[in-house]
Each structure stands twice: as structure tokens, then as C-alpha cells.
XYZ file of N, CA and C in Angstrom:
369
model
N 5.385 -6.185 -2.932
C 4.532 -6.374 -1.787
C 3.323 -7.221 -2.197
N 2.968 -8.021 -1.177
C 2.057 -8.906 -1.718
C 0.352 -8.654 -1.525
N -0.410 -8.421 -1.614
C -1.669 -8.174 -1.501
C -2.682 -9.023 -1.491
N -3.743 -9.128 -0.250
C -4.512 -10.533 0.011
C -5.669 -9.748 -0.327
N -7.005 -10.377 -1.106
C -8.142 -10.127 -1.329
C -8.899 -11.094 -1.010
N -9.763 -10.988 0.122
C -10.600 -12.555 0.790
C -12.294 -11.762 0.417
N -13.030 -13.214 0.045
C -13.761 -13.287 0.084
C -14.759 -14.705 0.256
N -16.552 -14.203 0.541
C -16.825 -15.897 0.749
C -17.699 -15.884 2.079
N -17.485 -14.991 2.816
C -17.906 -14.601 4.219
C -18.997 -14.245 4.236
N -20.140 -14.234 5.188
C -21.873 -14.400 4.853
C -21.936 -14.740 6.955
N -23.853 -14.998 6.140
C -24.224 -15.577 7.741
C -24.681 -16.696 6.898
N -25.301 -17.627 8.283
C -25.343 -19.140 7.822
C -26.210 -19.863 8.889
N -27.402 -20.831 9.612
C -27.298 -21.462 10.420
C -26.554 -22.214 10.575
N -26.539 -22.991 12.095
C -25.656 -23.802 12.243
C -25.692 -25.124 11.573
N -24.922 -25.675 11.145
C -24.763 -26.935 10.162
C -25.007 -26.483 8.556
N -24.542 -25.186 8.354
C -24.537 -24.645 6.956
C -23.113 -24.611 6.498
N -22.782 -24.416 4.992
C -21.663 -24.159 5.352
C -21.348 -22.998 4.251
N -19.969 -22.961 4.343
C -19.640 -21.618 3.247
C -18.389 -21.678 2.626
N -17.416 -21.146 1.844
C -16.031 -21.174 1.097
C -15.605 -20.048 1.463
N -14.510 -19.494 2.121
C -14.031 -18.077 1.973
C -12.250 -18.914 0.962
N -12.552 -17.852 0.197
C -11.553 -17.813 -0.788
C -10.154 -16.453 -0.543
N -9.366 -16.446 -1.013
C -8.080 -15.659 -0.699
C -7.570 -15.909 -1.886
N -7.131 -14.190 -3.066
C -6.232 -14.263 -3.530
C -4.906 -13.797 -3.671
N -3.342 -14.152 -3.688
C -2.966 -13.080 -3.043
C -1.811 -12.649 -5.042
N -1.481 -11.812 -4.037
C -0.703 -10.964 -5.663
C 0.442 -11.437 -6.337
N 0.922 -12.309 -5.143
C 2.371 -13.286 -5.466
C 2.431 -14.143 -4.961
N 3.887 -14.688 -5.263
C 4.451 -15.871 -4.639
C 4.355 -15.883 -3.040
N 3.844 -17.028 -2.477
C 3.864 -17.085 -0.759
C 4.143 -18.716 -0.945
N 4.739 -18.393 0.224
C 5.589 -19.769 0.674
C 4.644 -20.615 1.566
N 3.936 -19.593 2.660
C 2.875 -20.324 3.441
C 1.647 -19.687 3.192
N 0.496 -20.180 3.848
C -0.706 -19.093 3.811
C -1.490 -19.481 4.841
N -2.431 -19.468 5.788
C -3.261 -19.755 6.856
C -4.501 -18.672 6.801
N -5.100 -18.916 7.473
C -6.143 -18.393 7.901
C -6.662 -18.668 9.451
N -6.876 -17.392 10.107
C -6.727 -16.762 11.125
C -8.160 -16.464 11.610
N -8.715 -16.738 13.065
C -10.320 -15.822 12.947
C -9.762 -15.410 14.341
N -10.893 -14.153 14.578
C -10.729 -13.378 15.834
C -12.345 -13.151 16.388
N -12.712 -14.062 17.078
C -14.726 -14.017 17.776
C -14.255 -12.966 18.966
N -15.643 -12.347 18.547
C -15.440 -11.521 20.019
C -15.578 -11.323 21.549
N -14.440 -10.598 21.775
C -14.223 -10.802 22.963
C -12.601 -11.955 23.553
N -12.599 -12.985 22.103
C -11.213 -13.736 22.203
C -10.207 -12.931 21.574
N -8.981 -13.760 21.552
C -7.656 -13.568 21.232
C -7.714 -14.526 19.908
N -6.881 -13.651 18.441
C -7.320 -14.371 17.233
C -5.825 -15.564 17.404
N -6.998 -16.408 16.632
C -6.159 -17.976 16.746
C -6.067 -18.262 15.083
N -5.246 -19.308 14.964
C -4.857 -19.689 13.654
C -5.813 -20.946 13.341
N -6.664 -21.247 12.159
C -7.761 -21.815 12.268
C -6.947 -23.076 11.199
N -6.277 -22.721 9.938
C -5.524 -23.681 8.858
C -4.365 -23.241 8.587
N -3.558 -23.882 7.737
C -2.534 -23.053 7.709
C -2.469 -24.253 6.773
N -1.387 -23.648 4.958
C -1.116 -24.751 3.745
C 0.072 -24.068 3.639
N 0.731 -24.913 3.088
C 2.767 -24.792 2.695
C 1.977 -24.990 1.013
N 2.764 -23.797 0.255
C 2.385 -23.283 -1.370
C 3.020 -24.821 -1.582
N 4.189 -24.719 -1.791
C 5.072 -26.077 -2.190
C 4.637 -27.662 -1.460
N 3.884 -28.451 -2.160
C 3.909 -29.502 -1.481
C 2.089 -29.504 -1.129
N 1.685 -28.398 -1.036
C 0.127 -28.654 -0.186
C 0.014 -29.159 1.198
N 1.017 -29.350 1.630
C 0.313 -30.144 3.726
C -0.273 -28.706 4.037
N -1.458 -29.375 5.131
C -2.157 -28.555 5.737
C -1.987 -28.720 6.987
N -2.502 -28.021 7.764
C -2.457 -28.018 9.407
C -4.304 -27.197 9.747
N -4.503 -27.980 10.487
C -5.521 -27.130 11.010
C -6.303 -27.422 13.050
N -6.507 -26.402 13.205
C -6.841 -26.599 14.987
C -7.706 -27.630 15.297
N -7.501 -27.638 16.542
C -8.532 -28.940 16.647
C -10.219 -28.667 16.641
N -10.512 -27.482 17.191
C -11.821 -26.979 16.816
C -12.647 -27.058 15.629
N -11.539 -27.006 14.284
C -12.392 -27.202 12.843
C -11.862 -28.066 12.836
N -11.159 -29.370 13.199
C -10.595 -30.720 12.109
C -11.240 -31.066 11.548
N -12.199 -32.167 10.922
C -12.957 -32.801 10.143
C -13.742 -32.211 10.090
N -13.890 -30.765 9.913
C -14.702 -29.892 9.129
C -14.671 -28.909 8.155
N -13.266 -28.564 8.180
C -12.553 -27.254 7.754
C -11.677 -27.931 6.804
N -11.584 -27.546 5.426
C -10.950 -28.412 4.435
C -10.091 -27.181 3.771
N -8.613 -26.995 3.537
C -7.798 -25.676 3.387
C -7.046 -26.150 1.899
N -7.706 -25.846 0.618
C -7.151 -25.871 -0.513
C -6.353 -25.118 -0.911
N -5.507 -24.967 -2.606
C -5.186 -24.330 -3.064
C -5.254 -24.627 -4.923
N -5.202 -23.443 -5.412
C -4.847 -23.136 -6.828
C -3.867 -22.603 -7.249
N -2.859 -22.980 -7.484
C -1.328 -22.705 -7.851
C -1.718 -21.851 -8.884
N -2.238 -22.015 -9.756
C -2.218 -21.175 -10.521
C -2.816 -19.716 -10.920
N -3.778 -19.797 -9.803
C -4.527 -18.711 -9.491
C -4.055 -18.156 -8.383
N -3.435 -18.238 -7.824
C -2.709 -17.670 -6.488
C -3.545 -17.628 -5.413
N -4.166 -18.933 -5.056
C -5.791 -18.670 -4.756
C -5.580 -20.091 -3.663
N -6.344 -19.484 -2.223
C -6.361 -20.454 -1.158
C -7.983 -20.821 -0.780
N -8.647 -21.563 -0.627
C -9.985 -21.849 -0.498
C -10.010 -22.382 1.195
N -11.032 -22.027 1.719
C -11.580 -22.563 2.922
C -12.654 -23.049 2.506
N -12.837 -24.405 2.815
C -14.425 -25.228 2.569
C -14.755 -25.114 3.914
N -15.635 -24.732 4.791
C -16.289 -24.826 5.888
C -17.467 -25.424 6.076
N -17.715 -26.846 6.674
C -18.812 -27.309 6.361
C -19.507 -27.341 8.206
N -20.421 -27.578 8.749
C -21.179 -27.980 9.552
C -20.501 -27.037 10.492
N -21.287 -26.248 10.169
C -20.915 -24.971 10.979
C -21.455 -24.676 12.172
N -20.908 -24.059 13.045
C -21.604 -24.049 14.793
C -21.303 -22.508 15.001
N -22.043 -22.238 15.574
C -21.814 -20.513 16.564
C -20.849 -20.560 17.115
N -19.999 -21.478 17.421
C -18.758 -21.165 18.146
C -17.655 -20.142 17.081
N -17.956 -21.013 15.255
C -17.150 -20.531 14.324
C -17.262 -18.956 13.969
N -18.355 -18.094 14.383
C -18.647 -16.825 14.291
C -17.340 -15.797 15.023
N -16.699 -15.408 13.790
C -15.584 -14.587 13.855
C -15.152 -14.119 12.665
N -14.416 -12.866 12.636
C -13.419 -12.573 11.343
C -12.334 -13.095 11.317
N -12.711 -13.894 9.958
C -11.349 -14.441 9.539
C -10.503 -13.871 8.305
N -9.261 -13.913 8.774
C -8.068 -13.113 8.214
C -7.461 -14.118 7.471
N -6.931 -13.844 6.180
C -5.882 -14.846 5.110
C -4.787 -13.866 5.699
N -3.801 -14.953 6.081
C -2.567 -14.803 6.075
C -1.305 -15.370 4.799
N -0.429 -14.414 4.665
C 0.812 -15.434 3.912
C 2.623 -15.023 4.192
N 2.789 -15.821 4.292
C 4.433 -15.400 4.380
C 5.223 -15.432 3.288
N 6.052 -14.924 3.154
C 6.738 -15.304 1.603
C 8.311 -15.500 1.698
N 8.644 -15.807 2.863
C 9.508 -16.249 3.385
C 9.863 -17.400 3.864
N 10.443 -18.538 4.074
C 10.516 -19.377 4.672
C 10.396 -19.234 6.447
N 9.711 -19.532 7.336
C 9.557 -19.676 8.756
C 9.539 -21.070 9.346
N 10.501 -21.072 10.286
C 10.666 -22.272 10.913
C 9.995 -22.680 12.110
N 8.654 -21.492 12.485
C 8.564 -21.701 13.689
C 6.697 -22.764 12.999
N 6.010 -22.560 14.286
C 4.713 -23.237 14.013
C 3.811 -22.646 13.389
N 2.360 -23.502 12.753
C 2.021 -22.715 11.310
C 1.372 -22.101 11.647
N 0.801 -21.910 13.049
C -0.406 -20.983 13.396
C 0.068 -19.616 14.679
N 1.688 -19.553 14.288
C 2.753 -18.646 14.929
C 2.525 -17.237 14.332
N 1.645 -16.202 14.503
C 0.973 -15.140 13.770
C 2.712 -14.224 13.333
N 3.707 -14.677 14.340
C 4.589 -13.208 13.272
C 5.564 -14.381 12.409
N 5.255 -15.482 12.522
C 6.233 -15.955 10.910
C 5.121 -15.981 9.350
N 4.113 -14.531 10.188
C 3.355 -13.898 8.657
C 3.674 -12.846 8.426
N 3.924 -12.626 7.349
C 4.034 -10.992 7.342
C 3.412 -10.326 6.418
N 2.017 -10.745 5.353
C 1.001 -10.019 4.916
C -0.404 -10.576 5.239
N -1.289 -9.280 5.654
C -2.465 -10.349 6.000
C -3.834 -9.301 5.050
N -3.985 -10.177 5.289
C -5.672 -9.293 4.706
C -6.644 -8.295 5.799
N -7.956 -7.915 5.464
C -8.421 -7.169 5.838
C -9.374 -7.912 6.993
N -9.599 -9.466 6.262
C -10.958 -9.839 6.981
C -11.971 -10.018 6.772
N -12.808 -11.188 6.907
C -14.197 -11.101 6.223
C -15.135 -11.941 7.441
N -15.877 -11.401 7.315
C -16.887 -11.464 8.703
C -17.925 -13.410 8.279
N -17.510 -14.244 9.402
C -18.809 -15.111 9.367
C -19.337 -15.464 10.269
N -21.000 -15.110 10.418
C -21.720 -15.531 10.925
C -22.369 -16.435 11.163
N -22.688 -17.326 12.526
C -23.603 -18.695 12.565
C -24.432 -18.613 13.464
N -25.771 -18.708 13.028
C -26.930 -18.380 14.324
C -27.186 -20.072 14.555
N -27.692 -20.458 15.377
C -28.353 -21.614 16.130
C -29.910 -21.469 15.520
């Protein structure tokens, strides 16, 4: 079973930025990251394929939200730069360790997620 440990999560003004990091215990095939603001329905914010590195990410963070990895550390990075109050939500590391054919921000072709780590952006 695979086990996600996220961290990185803080408050921030707006146009600050922050890293939430994810490590997980094994092999994953995909990994994303997920936020849930309140009062919405949680959306898929990045999403990286282990093999290969492509990323995907929403249109809300594009040219802001940068979704790394460390192969060797089993380790996924979120760079979050120029940050807005809209981005204030918990965000969840996701990973699959399966192959899924559907889309990368499709919450059940995941099937381990983390706990969550809270970020804040005041104006």
C-alpha cells in the first residue's frame, strides 16, 4: 500500500508563493494534486505521469503552477508562484499505481491520496 506524506502548506499574501511537496512510499504511475476551497467541489489542480514527466495542469494555475518530480526520492513538488485568494484551499497529493486511461484530473483513476495540507492567500 502506498502512503502519501504532503507538505509545504502555510499562509501567504497574494503574489507570494510557496512549494507543497509529496512523498509517496512507492512506485506510482501517475500523481496530481487536487484542492477543495470552501464551499466548492474539489478539482484537479496538476497532474505528472512518473514515466516520462508530462504534466497537465487547469487553466486557473497555468503559467503559475509548475508540477515537478524526483524519481529518486519518490517525491512530487508543487512550485506555486503569484498567488491569488482564489488559490486558498486544501490541497490533496494524489497517485495511482496503476495504469488509467481516463483524464488526469478524473479523481477515481486515483486510488491513494493523502491527508491534505491547508493554503492560505489573503489580499
Amino acid at each position: 500500500q502506498v502512503q502519501l506524506v504532503e507538505s509545504g502548506g502555510g499562509s501567504v499574501q497574494a503574489g507570494g508563493s510557496l512549494r507543497l511537496s509529496c512523498a509517496a512510499s512507492g512506485y506510482t504511475y501517475r500523481m496530481g494534486w487536487f484542492r477543495q476551497a470552501p464551499g466548492k467541489e474539489r478539482e484537479g489542480a496538476a497532474g505528472i505521469y512518473s514515466d516520462g514527466g508530462a504534466t497537465y495542469y487547469a487553466d486557473s494555475v497555468k503559467g503559475r503552477f509548475t508540477l515537478s518530480q524526483d524519481n529518486a526520492k519518490n517525491t512530487v513538488y508543487l512550485q506555486m508562484n503569484n498567488l491569488k485568494p482564489e488559490d486558498t484551499a486544501i490541497y490533496y497529493c494524489a497517485a495511482a499505481t496503476f495504469p488509467f486511461g481516463g483524464r488526469w484530473y478524473a479523481e477515481g483513476g486515483y486510488d491513494y491520496w493523502g491527508q491534505g495540507t491547508q493554503v492560505t492567500v489573503s489580499s
